[in-house]
Coordinates of C-alpha atoms in Angstrom, one line a residue:
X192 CA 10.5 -72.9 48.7
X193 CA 10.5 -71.5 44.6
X194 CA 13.6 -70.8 43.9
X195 CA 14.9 -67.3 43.7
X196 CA 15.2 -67.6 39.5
X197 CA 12.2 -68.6 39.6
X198 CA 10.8 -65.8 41.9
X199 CA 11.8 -63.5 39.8
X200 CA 10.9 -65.3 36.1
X201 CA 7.4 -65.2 37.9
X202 CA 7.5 -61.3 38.7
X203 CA 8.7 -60.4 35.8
X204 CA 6.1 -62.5 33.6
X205 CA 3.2 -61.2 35.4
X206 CA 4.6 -57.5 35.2
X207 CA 4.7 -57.7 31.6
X208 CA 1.5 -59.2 31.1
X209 CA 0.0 -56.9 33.2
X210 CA 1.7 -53.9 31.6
X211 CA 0.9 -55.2 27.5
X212 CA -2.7 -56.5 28.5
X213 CA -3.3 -52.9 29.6
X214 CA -2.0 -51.5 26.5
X215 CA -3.5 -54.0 24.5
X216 CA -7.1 -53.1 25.7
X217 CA -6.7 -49.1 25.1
X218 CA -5.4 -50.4 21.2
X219 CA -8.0 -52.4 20.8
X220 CA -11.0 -51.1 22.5
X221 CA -10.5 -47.7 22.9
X222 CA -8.4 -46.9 19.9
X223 CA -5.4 -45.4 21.1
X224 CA -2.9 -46.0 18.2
X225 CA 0.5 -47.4 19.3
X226 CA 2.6 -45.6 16.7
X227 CA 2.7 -42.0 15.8
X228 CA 0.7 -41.2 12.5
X229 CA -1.3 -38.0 11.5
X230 CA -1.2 -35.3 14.9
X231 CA -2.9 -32.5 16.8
X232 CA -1.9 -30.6 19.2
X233 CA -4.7 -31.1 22.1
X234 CA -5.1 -28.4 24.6
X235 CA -6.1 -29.3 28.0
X236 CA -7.7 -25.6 29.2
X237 CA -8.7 -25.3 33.4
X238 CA -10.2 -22.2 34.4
X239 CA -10.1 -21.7 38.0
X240 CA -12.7 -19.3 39.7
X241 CA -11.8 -17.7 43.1
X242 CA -13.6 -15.8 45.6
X243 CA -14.6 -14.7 48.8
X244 CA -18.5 -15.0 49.4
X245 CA -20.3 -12.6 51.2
X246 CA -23.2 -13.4 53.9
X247 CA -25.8 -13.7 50.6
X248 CA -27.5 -15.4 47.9
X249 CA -24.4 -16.4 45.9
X250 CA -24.6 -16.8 42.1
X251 CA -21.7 -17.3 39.6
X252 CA -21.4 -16.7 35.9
X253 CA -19.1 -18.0 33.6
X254 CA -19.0 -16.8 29.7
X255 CA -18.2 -20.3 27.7
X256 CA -16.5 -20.4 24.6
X257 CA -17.6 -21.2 21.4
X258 CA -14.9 -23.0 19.8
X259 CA -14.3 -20.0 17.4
X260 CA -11.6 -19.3 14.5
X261 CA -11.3 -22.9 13.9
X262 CA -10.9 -24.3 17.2
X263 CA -13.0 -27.7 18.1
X264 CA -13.9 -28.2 21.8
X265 CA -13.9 -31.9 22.1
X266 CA -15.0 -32.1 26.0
X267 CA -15.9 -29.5 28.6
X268 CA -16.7 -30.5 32.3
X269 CA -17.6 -28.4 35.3
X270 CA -17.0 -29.2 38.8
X271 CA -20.3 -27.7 40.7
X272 CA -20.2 -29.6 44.1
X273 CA -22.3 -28.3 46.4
X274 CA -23.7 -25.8 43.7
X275 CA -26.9 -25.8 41.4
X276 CA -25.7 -25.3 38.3
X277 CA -26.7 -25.4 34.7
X278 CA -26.2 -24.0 31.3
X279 CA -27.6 -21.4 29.7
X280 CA -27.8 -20.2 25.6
X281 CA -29.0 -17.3 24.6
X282 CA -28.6 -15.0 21.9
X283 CA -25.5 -16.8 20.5
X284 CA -24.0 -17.0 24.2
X285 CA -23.5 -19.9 26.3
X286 CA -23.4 -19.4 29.9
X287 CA -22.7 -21.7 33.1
X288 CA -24.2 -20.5 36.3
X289 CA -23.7 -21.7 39.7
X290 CA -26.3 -21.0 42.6
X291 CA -25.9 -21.6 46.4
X292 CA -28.0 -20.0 49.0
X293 CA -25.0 -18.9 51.2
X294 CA -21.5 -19.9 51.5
X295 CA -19.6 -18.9 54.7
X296 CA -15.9 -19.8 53.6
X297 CA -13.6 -19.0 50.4
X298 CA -14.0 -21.2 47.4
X299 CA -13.0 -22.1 43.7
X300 CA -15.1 -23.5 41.2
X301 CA -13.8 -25.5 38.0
X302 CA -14.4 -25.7 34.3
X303 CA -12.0 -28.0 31.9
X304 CA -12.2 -28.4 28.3
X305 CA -9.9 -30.0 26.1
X306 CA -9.5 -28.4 22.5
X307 CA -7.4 -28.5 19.0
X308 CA -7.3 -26.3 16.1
X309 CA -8.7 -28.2 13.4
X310 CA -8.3 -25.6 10.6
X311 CA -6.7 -22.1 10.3
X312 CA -10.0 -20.3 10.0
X313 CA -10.6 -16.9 10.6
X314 CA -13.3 -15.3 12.9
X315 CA -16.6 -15.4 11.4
X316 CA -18.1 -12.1 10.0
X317 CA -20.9 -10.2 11.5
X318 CA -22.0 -6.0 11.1
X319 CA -20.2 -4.1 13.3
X320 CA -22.3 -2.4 16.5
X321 CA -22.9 1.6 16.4
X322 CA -19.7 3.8 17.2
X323 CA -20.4 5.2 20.5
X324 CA -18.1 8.3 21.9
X325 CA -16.8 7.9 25.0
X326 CA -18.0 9.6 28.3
X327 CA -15.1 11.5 29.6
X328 CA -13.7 14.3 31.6
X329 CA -13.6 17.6 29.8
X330 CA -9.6 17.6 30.3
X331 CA -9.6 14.0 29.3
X332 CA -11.7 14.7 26.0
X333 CA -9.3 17.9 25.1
X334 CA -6.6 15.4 25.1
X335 CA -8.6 12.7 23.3
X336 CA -9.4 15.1 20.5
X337 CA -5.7 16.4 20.1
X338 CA -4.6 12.9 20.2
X339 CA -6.9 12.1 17.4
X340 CA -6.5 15.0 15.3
X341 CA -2.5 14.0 15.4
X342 CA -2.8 10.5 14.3
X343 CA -5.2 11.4 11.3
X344 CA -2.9 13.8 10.4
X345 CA 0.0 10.9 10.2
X346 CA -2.2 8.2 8.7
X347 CA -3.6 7.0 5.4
X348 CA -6.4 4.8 6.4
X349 CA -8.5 2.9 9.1
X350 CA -5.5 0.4 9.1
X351 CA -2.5 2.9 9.2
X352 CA -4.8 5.1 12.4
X353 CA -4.8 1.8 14.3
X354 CA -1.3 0.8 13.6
X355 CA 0.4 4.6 14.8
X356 CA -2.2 4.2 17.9
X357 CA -1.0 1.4 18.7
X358 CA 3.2 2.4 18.1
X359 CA 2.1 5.7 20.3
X360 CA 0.5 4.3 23.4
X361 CA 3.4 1.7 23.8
X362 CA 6.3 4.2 23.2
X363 CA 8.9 4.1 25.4
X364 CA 8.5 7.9 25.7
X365 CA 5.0 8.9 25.5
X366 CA 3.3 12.5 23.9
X367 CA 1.9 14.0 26.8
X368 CA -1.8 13.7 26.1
X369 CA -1.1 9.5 25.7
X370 CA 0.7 10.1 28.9
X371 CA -2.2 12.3 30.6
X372 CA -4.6 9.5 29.4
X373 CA -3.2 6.5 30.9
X374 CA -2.5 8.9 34.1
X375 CA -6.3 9.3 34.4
X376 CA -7.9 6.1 33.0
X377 CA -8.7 3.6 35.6
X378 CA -8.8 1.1 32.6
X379 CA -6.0 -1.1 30.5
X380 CA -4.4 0.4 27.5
X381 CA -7.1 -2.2 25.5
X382 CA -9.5 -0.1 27.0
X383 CA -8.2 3.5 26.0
X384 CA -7.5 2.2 22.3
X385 CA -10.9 1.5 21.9
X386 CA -11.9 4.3 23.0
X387 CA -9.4 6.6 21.1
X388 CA -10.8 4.4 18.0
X389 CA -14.1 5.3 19.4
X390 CA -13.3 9.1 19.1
X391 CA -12.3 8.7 15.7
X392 CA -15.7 7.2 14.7
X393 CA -13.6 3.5 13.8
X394 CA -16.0 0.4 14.9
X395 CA -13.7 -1.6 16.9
X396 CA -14.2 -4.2 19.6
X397 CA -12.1 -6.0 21.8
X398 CA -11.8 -10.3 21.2
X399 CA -10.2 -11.9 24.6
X400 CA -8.7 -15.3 25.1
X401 CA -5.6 -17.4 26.1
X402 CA -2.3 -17.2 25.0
X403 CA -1.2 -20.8 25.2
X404 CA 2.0 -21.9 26.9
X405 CA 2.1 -25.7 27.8
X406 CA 2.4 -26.0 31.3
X407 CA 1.7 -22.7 32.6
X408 CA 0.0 -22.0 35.4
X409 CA -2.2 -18.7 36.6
X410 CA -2.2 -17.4 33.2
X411 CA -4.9 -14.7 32.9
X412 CA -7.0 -13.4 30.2
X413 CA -5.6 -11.9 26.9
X414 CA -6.9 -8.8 24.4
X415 CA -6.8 -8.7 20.7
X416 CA -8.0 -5.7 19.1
X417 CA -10.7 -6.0 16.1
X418 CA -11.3 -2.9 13.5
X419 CA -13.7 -2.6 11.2
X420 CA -12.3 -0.9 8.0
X421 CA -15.1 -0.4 6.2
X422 CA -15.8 -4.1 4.9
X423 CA -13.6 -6.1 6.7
X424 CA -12.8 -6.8 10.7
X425 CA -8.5 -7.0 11.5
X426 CA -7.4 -8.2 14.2
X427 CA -4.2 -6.2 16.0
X428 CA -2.1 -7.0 18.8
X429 CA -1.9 -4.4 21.0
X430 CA 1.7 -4.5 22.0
X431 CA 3.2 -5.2 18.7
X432 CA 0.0 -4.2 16.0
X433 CA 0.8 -7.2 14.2
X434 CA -2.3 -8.7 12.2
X435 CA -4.2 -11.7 12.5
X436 CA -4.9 -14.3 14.6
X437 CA -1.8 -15.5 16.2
X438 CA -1.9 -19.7 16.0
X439 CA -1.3 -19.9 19.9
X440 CA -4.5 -18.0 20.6
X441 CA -7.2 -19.5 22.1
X442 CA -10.7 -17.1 21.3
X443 CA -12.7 -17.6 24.7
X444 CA -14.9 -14.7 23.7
X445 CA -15.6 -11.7 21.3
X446 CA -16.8 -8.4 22.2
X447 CA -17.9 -6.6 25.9
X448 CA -19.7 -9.2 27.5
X449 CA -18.2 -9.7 30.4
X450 CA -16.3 -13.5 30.8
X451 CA -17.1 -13.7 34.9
X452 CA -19.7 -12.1 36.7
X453 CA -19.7 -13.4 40.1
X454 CA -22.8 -12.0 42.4
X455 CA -22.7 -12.3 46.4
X456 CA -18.6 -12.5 46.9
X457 CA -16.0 -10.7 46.1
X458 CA -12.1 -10.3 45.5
X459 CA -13.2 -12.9 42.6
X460 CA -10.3 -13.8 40.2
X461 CA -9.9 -16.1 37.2
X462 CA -6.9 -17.9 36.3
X463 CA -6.1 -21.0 33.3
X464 CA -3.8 -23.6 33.9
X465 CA -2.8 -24.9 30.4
X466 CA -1.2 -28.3 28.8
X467 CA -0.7 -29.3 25.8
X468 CA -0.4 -33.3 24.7
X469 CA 0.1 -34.3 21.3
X470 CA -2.1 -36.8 20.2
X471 CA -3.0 -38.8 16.9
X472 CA -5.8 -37.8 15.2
X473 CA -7.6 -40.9 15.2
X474 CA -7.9 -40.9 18.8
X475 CA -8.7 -36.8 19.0
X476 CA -12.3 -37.6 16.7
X477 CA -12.9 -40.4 19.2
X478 CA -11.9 -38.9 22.7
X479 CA -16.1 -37.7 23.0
X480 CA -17.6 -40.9 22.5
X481 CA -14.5 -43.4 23.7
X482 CA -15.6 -41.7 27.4
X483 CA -19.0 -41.8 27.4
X484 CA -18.7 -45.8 26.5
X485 CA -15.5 -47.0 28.6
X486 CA -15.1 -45.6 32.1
X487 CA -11.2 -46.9 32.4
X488 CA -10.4 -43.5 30.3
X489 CA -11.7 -41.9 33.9
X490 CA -9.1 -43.4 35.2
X491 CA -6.5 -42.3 33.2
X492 CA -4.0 -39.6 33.0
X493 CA -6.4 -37.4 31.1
X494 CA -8.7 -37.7 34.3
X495 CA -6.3 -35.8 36.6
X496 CA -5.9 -31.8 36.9
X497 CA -4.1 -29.6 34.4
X498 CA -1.9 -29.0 36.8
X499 CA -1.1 -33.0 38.0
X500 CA -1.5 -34.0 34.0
X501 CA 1.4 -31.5 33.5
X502 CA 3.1 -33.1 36.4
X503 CA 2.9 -36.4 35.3
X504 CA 4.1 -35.2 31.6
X505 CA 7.0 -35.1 33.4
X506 CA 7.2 -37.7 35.8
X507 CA 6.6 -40.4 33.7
X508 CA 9.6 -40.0 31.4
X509 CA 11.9 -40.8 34.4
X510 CA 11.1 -44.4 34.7
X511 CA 12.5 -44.6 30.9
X512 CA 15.6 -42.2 31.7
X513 CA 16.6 -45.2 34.5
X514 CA 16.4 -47.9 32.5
X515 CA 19.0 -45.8 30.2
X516 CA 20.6 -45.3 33.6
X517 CA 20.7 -49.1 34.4
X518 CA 21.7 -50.7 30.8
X519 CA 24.3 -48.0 30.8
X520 CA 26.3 -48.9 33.7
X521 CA 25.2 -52.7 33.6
X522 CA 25.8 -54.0 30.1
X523 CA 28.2 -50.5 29.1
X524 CA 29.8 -49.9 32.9
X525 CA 29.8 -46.3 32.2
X526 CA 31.3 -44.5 35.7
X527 CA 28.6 -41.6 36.7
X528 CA 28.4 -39.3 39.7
X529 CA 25.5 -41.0 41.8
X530 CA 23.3 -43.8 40.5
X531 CA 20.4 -41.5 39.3
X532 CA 21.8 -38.2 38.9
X533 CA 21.7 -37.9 35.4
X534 CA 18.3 -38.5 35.1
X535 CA 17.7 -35.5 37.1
X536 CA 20.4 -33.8 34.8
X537 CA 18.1 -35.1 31.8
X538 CA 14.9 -33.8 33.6
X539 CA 16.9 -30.0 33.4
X540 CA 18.2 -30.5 29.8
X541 CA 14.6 -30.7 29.0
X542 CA 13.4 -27.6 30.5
X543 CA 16.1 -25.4 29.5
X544 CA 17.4 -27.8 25.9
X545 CA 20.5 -29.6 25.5
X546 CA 23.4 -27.3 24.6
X547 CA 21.7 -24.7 26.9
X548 CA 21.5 -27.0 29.9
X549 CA 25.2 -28.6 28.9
X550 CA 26.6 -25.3 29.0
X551 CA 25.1 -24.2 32.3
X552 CA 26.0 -27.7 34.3
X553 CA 29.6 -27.0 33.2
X554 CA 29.8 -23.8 34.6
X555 CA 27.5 -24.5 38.0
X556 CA 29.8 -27.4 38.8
X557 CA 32.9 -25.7 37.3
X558 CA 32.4 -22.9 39.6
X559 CA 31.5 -24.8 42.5
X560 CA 34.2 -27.0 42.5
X561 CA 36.4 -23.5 42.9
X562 CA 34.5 -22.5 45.6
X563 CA 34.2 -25.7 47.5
X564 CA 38.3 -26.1 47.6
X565 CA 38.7 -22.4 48.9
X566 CA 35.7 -23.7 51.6
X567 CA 38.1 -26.7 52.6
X568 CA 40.9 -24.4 53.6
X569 CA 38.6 -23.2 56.6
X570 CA 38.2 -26.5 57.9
X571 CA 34.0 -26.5 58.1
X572 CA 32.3 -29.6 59.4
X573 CA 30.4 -31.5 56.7
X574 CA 26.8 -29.9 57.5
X575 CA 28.1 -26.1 57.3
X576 CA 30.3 -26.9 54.3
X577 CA 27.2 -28.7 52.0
X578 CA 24.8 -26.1 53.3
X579 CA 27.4 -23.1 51.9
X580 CA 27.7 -25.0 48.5
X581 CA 23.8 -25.1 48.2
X582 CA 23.4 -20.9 48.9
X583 CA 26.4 -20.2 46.7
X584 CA 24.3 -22.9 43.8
X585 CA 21.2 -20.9 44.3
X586 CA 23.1 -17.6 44.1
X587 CA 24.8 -18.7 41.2
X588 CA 21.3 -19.6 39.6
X589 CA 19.9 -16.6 40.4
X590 CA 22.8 -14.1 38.7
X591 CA 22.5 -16.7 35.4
X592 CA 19.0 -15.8 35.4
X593 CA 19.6 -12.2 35.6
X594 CA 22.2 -12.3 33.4
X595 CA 20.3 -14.2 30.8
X596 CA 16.6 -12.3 30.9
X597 CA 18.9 -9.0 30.8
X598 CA 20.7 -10.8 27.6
X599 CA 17.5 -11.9 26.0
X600 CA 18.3 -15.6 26.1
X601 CA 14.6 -17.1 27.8
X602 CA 16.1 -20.6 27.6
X603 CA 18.5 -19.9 30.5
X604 CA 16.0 -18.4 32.4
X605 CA 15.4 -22.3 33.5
X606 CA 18.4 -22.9 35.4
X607 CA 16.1 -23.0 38.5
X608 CA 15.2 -26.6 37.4
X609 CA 18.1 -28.2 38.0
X610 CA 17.9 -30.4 41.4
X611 CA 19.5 -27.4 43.7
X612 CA 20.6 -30.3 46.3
X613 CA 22.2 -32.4 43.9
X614 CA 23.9 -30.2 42.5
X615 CA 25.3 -29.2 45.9
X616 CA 26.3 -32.9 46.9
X617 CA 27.6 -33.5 43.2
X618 CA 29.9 -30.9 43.9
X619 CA 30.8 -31.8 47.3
X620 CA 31.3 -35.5 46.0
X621 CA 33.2 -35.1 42.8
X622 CA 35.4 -32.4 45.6
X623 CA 36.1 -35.2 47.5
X624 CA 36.9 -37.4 44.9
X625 CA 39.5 -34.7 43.5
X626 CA 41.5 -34.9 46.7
X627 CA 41.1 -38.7 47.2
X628 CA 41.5 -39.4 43.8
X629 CA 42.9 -36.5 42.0
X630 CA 41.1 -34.5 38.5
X631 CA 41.7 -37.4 36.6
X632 CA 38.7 -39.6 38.2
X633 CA 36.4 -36.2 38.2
X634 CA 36.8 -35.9 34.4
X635 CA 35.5 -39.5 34.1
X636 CA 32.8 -39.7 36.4
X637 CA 31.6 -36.3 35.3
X638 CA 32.1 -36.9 31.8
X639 CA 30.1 -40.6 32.1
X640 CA 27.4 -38.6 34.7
X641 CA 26.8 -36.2 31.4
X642 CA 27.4 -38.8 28.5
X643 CA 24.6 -40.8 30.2
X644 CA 22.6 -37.7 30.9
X645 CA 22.5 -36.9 27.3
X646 CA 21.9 -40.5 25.9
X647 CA 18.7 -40.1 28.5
X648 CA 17.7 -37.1 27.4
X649 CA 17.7 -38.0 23.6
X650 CA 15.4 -41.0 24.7
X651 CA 13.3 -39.5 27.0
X652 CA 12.8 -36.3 24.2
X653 CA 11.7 -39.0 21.8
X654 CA 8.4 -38.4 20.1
X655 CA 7.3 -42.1 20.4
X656 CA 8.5 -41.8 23.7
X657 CA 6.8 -39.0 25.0
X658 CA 3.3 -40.0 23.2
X659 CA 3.8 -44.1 25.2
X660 CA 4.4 -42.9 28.5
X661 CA 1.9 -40.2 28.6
X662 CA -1.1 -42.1 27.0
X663 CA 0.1 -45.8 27.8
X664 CA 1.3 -45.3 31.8
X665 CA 1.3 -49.4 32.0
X666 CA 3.4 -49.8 30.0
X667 CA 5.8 -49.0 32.8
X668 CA 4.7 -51.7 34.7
X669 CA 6.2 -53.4 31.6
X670 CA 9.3 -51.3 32.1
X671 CA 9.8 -52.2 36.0
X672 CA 10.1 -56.0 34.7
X673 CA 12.4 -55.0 32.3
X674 CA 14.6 -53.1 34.6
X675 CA 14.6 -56.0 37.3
X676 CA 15.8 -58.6 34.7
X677 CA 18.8 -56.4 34.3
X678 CA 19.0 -56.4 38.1
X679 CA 20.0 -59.9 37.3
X680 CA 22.9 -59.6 34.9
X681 CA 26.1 -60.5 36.7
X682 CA 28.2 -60.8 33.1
X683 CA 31.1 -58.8 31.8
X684 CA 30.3 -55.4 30.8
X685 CA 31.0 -53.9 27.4
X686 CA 34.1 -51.7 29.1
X687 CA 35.4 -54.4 31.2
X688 CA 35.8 -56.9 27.9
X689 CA 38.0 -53.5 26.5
X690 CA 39.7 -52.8 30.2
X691 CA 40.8 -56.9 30.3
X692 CA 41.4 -57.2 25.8
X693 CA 44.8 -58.3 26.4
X694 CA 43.8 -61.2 28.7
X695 CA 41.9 -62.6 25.1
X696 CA 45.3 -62.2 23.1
X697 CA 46.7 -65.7 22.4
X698 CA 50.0 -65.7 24.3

């Protein structure tokens, strides 16, 4: 029989071979560089299209974009199971259609693309359509003429009319003729400004797209507002009317033509989920050929949904906050509060930022701990006592996240990460230690449960790190040899040698 050394030499020799060999193919044949040079931000963009067929010919079309204002789409695929499908161009448009004779059940198709901004470019220039009025009500146009009439009368210019529009319909107490319109419209406020800008005779035209948020999920469609001053097109926001192109701004489409256009179902929606990875450039230019040529890429991270890729963003960064985890109390014997609770602590500080997160543990726990001593004067059994600490955590989470969106702060509006249930037994552990043990153990098992949180989080936030687990997922097969190597350590650790100093003092 091997021996159990040599068991384990064996394991951890093959891990690591099979972990670098991995990596060593992507760096080699498939160019993913190893350390962090030139970057882009790459944008991982899933539009998801919903609806209820009816008992019909069902066809579904999809406006593409065009990779305007200097966005470059590198890939686009379309998931069309089931469906005929094909793309269409015409007129400067590109188009995908799906077809299915009938369809007797709810369904949802898909379209991915992954895109970067390669320059700051503005939108291209092109004559503006005829003004058209609008067709309205008499009562509607009375008010649309008054309305007009005032902002002339308050601006200097194309540029100054749009700007006072815009302040006026977003007022916090409206003129009654704004007030009348949005009343009777059975449009957005996008919708009325082009068509008070219509009234005035401005050309003006709406530009939609996607405010991107990494990680976001069910975001919808955005407006921009384009003017026409004469010789120019500026683009406003039509919350703020600040100008230009904001840089987190996806263009899917500019002008009327409508993005979805689903016939033969019905209660159709679309919604984006969005991710964002930060790659080197080298390996941005050569995403589109590197997967035509080498199929292993369609079995990487990349080849999941938006959704699971934003997962996984996540999930793979917790392998390398437990090897912090295990050198930490190993080689440093640093006391913590449950093997792998800071991790999960480290998993928080990430969503809502260190100081933020530090803050808000403190005052959870701090709070809890109070609670949960007044709970042990009515003499609950375990089950009723944990399950009380675990509503008054969620309670707690919820009046921090009140208090916080009323205060402004959007950091703290993340206190709903933190592991609800951990938190509870935390505090029903480190309670138990404090009448076992008395405050003076809490203090060092809380302080070692946040000293090693932190140290995780600073390597788990690590650019390097970030870009090797997300684009190199071996490598934790790597990591899981490391980590039982350590298993094997039976030595002194760094705080025992201090705790026994005296024994190493010649007598």
């Amino acid at each position: 029989m091997i021996a159990s050394r040599t068991q384990v030499a064996l394991i951890v020799g093959l891990l690591l071979l099979l972990g670098l060999g991995l990596t060593l193919y992507k760096t080699t044949m498939l160019g993913f560089p190893l350390l962090p040079g030139e970057y882009r931000d790459v944008w991982t963009i899933e539009s998801k299209i919903s609806f209820q067929p009816k008992d019909e010919p069902l066809t579904v079309e999809l406006e593409l974009p065009q990779g305007l204002a200097g966005w470059t789409i590198i890939e686009e695929h379309f998931a069309s199971s089931g469906f005929g499908f094909s793309v269409r161009e015409s007129d400067g448009h590109r188009k995908a259609r799906w077809t299915r004779e009938g369809l007797d059940r709810p369904t949802t198709l898909y379209y991915k693309i992954q895109t970067y901004r390669a320059a700051q470019a503005s939108l291209p220039d092109r004559r503006p359509q005829p003004v058209r009025p609008p067709r309205l009500e008499p009562d509607q146009l009375a008010a649309m003429d008054r309305l007009v009439a005032m902002l002339r009368e308050r601006s200097a210019g194309i540029e100054t009319f749009t700007e006072l529009m815009i302040q006026e319909i977003n007022r916090k107490t409206l003129d009654q003729d704004v007030e009348f319109l949005l009343g009777t419209y059975q449009a957005d406020r996008v919708t009325i400004m082009l068509d008070i800008l219509a009234s005035a005779g401005i050309a003006a035209q709406r530009v939609r797209g996607i405010a991107l948020e990494d990680g976001r999920r069910r975001q919808t469609i955005s407006s921009l507002i384009e003017v026409h001053n004469g010789s120019d097109w500026t683009l406003y926001h039509p919350e703020t009317a600040a100008t230009g192109l904001p840089p987190d701004f996806f263009v899917w489409e500019r002008g009327d033509e409508a993005i979805l256009t689903v016939v033969g179902g019905q209660g159709s929606s679309l919604e984006f989920a969005l991710l964002r990875n930060t790659l080197p450039a080298k390996t941005v230019m050569a995403m589109e050929h590197r997967t035509r040529e080498y199929a292993l890429v369609d079995f990487s991270i990349y080849a999941l949904p938006v959704e699971q890729q934003g997962v996984f963003k996540t999930l793979l960064l917790i392998p390398v906050g437990a090897l912090v985890v295990v050198f930490l109390r190993l080689f440093v014997g640093i006391p913590t509060s449950g093997t792998f609770m800071p991790v999960l602590i480290a998993l928080a500080f990430i969503e809502t930022t260190l100081l933020v997160g530090l803050l808000l543990f403190i005052i959870l726990v701090g709070v809890g701990l109070w609670i949960r001593s007044w709970l042990s004067r009515l003499n609950l059994l375990l089950v009723a006592r944990v399950s009380t600490v675990v509503i008054v955590v969620v309670l707690l989470m919820a009046v921090f996240a009140l208090g916080s969106y009323k205060l402004g702060l959007d950091q703290a509006l993340t206190v709903t990460f933190f592991p609800t249930i951990i938190l509870a037994w935390t505090i029903e552990r480190m309670s138990i230690l404090w009448e076992e043990d008395g405050p003076h153990e809490v203090l060092i098992q809380g302080g070692g449960s946040l000293l090693v949180a932190v140290l995780a989080y600073l390597v788990m936030t690590t650019r390097v790190v970030e870009h090797l687990t997300f684009n190199f997922p071996e490598l934790l097969i790597s990591l899981l040899a490391v980590i039982i190597l350590i298993g094997r350590y039976t030595g002194y650790r760094l705080s025992e040698l201090y705790r026994f100093r005296d024994l190493a003092k010649p007598k």
